[in-house]
Structures are given as C-alpha cells and as structure tokens.
Amino acid sequence: MENLIIRAATEADDGPLAELDARTWSTLHAVQPRPEPPYGPFFTERNRPGHILVADAGGRHAGYIRLVPPTPLAVNAHVRQIQGLAVDDAFRGHGLGRALVRAAMEEARRQGATRITLRVLAHNAPARSLYEAEGFAVEGVLPGEFLLDGGYVDDVLMGRLLTA
C-alpha cells in the first residue's frame, strides 16, 4: 500500500479517529454500544494519544491500533496489550491490519516489553486468523463472556513473546 505511514497519534487525530471508530463499529469486535453522533471525543483519560498508532494513507485515517500496559503494576511492566484495532473498510484486504499489528509489536519492544497480549471475540475469525499468522497463540478462553445480539460469545485471550 503506497503512501502509508504508521505514526504516533496526536491530539489533532481526535475527531478523525472518533469518526473512524464509528464507521468501523461492529458486533464482530465491539462490546460497547454503537457510537451515536456527535462522535467523540476519541481521546479520554484512559485512551490517550500516546496509546495509539495511526495508519495514515495519503492524509486519510485508514486505521489505528491501541497499545497499552495491561495494568499499572510494576511486576507487569514487561507486558503490553493490544486493546483495539480498526481498519477503514476502504483499506481492508491490503495488509493494513497486519502492518498495524507489526508496528504495535515493534513499539512494544521499543518500550521494553518482552510479551504482548490481546483479547478477541471468538466469532471474529478474520482477526483471530491475523493474530495467529503473526505468532499469537490462544492462552485462554472465557466462555460466554459477552451477550451480543442475543447470543453468548466467548472472549479469547491470546499472547506471544516479543523476544527473538
């Protein structure tokens, strides 16, 4: 994909990321209610620009990934967790999700992490396939963790080491 830059988010990304989040909402991956206009703010106390990598495709917000420490505990400081990945429909099928996951792993390494984890809904086969292709393994399952569209959905815990 030409003209693709993956960069750290800035405060100026707030509105475009809120709109992207609303456009990409689906029960395939979201457990929160569908966002309603007016959208935003995207950035909050828990969701700061420093947690987000943005996929910028020629000035368009094509996607993002959220990478955070899973807890504030010092004994857990070696772990980073992916807590959100979104790719605009117009950019799907071009390897953007894979590029974002790889950028998140590189950023986690840069931050000193040796392990990366995530949670994915069991029925989200495309995301699970992507994560598995990038070396993530299922480490646990929370059966029936969420009630979505009238059915119970498992929450799948995945992780991988970041060392060579």
Short mmCIF file of C-alpha atoms in Angstrom, two decimals:
data_model
loop_
_atom_site.label_atom_id
_atom_site.label_comp_id
_atom_site.label_asym_id
_atom_site.label_seq_id
_atom_site.Cartn_x
_atom_site.Cartn_y
_atom_site.Cartn_z
CA MET A 1 0.00 0.00 0.00
CA GLU A 2 1.65 3.19 -1.17
CA ASN A 3 1.74 6.42 0.82
CA LEU A 4 1.11 4.51 4.05
CA ILE A 5 2.67 5.88 7.21
CA ILE A 6 2.14 4.39 10.64
CA ARG A 7 2.74 7.10 13.21
CA ALA A 8 2.00 8.05 16.78
CA ALA A 9 -1.35 9.77 17.26
CA THR A 10 -1.60 13.44 18.17
CA GLU A 11 -4.43 15.48 19.69
CA ALA A 12 -5.31 16.58 16.13
CA ASP A 13 -6.36 12.99 15.38
CA ASP A 14 -9.19 13.06 17.92
CA GLY A 15 -12.08 13.88 15.55
CA PRO A 16 -10.96 11.72 12.62
CA LEU A 17 -10.33 8.73 14.90
CA ALA A 18 -13.73 9.14 16.57
CA GLU A 19 -15.33 9.07 13.10
CA LEU A 20 -13.24 6.06 12.05
CA ASP A 21 -14.24 4.26 15.23
CA ALA A 22 -17.91 4.91 14.49
CA ARG A 23 -17.60 3.81 10.84
CA THR A 24 -15.88 0.54 11.75
CA TRP A 25 -18.14 -0.39 14.68
CA SER A 26 -19.47 -3.96 14.50
CA THR A 27 -20.60 -6.66 16.92
CA LEU A 28 -17.88 -8.76 15.30
CA HIS A 29 -15.39 -6.95 17.54
CA ALA A 30 -17.18 -4.37 19.70
CA VAL A 31 -18.82 -5.00 23.06
CA GLN A 32 -19.71 -1.34 23.64
CA PRO A 33 -22.93 0.13 22.18
CA ARG A 34 -22.78 1.60 18.67
CA PRO A 35 -21.45 5.19 18.81
CA GLU A 36 -24.02 7.87 18.03
CA PRO A 37 -23.37 11.31 16.52
CA PRO A 38 -21.92 13.61 17.50
CA TYR A 39 -18.87 11.34 17.77
CA GLY A 40 -16.09 11.84 20.22
CA PRO A 41 -14.10 12.59 21.93
CA PHE A 42 -11.92 9.66 20.93
CA PHE A 43 -9.21 10.53 23.43
CA THR A 44 -10.04 10.14 27.11
CA GLU A 45 -8.11 9.75 30.35
CA ARG A 46 -7.76 6.01 29.62
CA ASN A 47 -7.32 6.36 25.85
CA ARG A 48 -4.58 8.92 25.24
CA PRO A 49 -2.73 9.81 22.02
CA GLY A 50 0.37 8.08 23.39
CA HIS A 51 -1.53 4.76 23.31
CA ILE A 52 -2.46 4.96 19.64
CA LEU A 53 -0.63 4.27 16.41
CA VAL A 54 -2.40 5.71 13.36
CA ALA A 55 -2.27 4.34 9.83
CA ASP A 56 -2.17 7.42 7.62
CA ALA A 57 -2.77 6.72 3.93
CA GLY A 58 -2.09 9.88 2.00
CA GLY A 59 -3.63 12.05 4.71
CA ARG A 60 -6.60 9.74 5.36
CA HIS A 61 -7.06 7.95 8.68
CA ALA A 62 -7.07 4.38 7.36
CA GLY A 63 -6.79 2.62 10.71
CA TYR A 64 -5.41 2.58 14.21
CA ILE A 65 -4.18 0.23 16.91
CA ARG A 66 -4.24 0.86 20.66
CA LEU A 67 -1.30 -0.44 22.71
CA VAL A 68 -1.24 -0.08 26.50
CA PRO A 69 0.25 -1.59 29.64
CA PRO A 70 -2.39 -4.09 30.80
CA THR A 71 -2.09 -2.98 34.43
CA PRO A 72 -0.27 -0.25 36.39
CA LEU A 73 1.66 -2.89 38.36
CA ALA A 74 5.47 -2.85 38.20
CA VAL A 75 5.51 -6.66 38.12
CA ASN A 76 3.52 -6.49 34.85
CA ALA A 77 5.55 -3.70 33.21
CA HIS A 78 7.16 -6.09 30.72
CA VAL A 79 3.79 -6.71 29.01
CA ARG A 80 1.87 -4.60 26.52
CA GLN A 81 -1.69 -5.28 25.42
CA ILE A 82 -3.46 -4.51 22.17
CA GLN A 83 -6.82 -3.06 23.21
CA GLY A 84 -8.28 -2.02 19.91
CA LEU A 85 -7.63 -2.36 16.19
CA ALA A 86 -9.68 -0.71 13.47
CA VAL A 87 -9.24 -0.60 9.70
CA ASP A 88 -11.47 1.51 7.45
CA ASP A 89 -13.48 -0.69 5.06
CA ALA A 90 -11.92 1.14 2.08
CA PHE A 91 -8.49 -0.14 3.15
CA ARG A 92 -9.36 -3.73 4.08
CA GLY A 93 -7.63 -6.54 2.23
CA HIS A 94 -4.38 -4.64 1.65
CA GLY A 95 -2.39 -5.81 4.69
CA LEU A 96 -3.10 -2.73 6.80
CA GLY A 97 -4.21 -4.73 9.86
CA ARG A 98 -1.04 -6.81 9.63
CA ALA A 99 1.08 -3.66 9.31
CA LEU A 100 -0.59 -2.18 12.39
CA VAL A 101 -0.05 -5.36 14.45
CA ARG A 102 3.61 -5.46 13.41
CA ALA A 103 4.03 -1.76 14.24
CA ALA A 104 2.46 -2.38 17.67
CA MET A 105 4.85 -5.25 18.34
CA GLU A 106 7.80 -3.07 17.34
CA GLU A 107 6.56 -0.24 19.56
CA ALA A 108 6.08 -2.66 22.45
CA ARG A 109 9.69 -3.82 22.02
CA ARG A 110 10.85 -0.19 21.88
CA GLN A 111 9.06 0.37 25.21
CA GLY A 112 10.96 -2.57 26.71
CA ALA A 113 8.17 -5.13 26.61
CA THR A 114 9.01 -8.81 26.20
CA ARG A 115 5.42 -10.02 25.83
CA ILE A 116 2.25 -8.81 24.11
CA THR A 117 -1.33 -9.92 24.72
CA LEU A 118 -4.83 -9.19 23.47
CA ARG A 119 -8.44 -10.26 23.77
CA VAL A 120 -10.57 -11.08 20.72
CA LEU A 121 -14.15 -12.24 20.40
CA ALA A 122 -14.33 -15.91 19.40
CA HIS A 123 -16.62 -15.22 16.43
CA ASN A 124 -14.13 -12.74 14.91
CA ALA A 125 -12.44 -15.28 12.63
CA PRO A 126 -10.61 -12.70 10.44
CA ALA A 127 -8.95 -11.07 13.47
CA ARG A 128 -8.08 -14.40 15.06
CA SER A 129 -6.54 -15.57 11.80
CA LEU A 130 -4.46 -12.39 11.54
CA TYR A 131 -3.20 -12.68 15.11
CA GLU A 132 -2.34 -16.36 14.68
CA ALA A 133 -0.43 -15.56 11.48
CA GLU A 134 1.57 -13.01 13.48
CA GLY A 135 2.58 -15.58 16.10
CA PHE A 136 -0.13 -15.09 18.73
CA ALA A 137 -1.45 -18.25 20.40
CA VAL A 138 -4.66 -18.84 22.33
CA GLU A 139 -3.78 -18.75 26.03
CA GLY A 140 -7.26 -18.93 27.47
CA VAL A 141 -10.96 -18.66 26.78
CA LEU A 142 -13.66 -17.01 28.87
CA PRO A 143 -16.77 -18.96 27.77
CA GLY A 144 -19.93 -16.92 27.17
CA GLU A 145 -18.26 -13.75 28.45
CA PHE A 146 -20.43 -11.38 26.38
CA LEU A 147 -24.08 -11.36 25.35
CA LEU A 148 -24.15 -9.88 21.84
CA ASP A 149 -27.17 -9.83 19.53
CA GLY A 150 -28.98 -12.31 21.77
CA GLY A 151 -26.17 -14.90 21.87
CA TYR A 152 -23.28 -15.61 24.18
CA VAL A 153 -19.80 -15.07 22.74
CA ASP A 154 -16.52 -16.35 24.15
CA ASP A 155 -13.67 -13.95 24.88
CA VAL A 156 -10.39 -15.42 23.62
CA LEU A 157 -7.13 -14.44 25.30
CA MET A 158 -4.09 -14.51 23.02
CA GLY A 159 -0.44 -13.65 23.52
CA ARG A 160 3.10 -14.07 22.28
CA LEU A 161 6.65 -13.37 23.32
CA LEU A 162 8.42 -10.45 21.67
CA THR A 163 11.90 -11.91 22.03
CA ALA A 164 13.69 -13.40 19.06
#
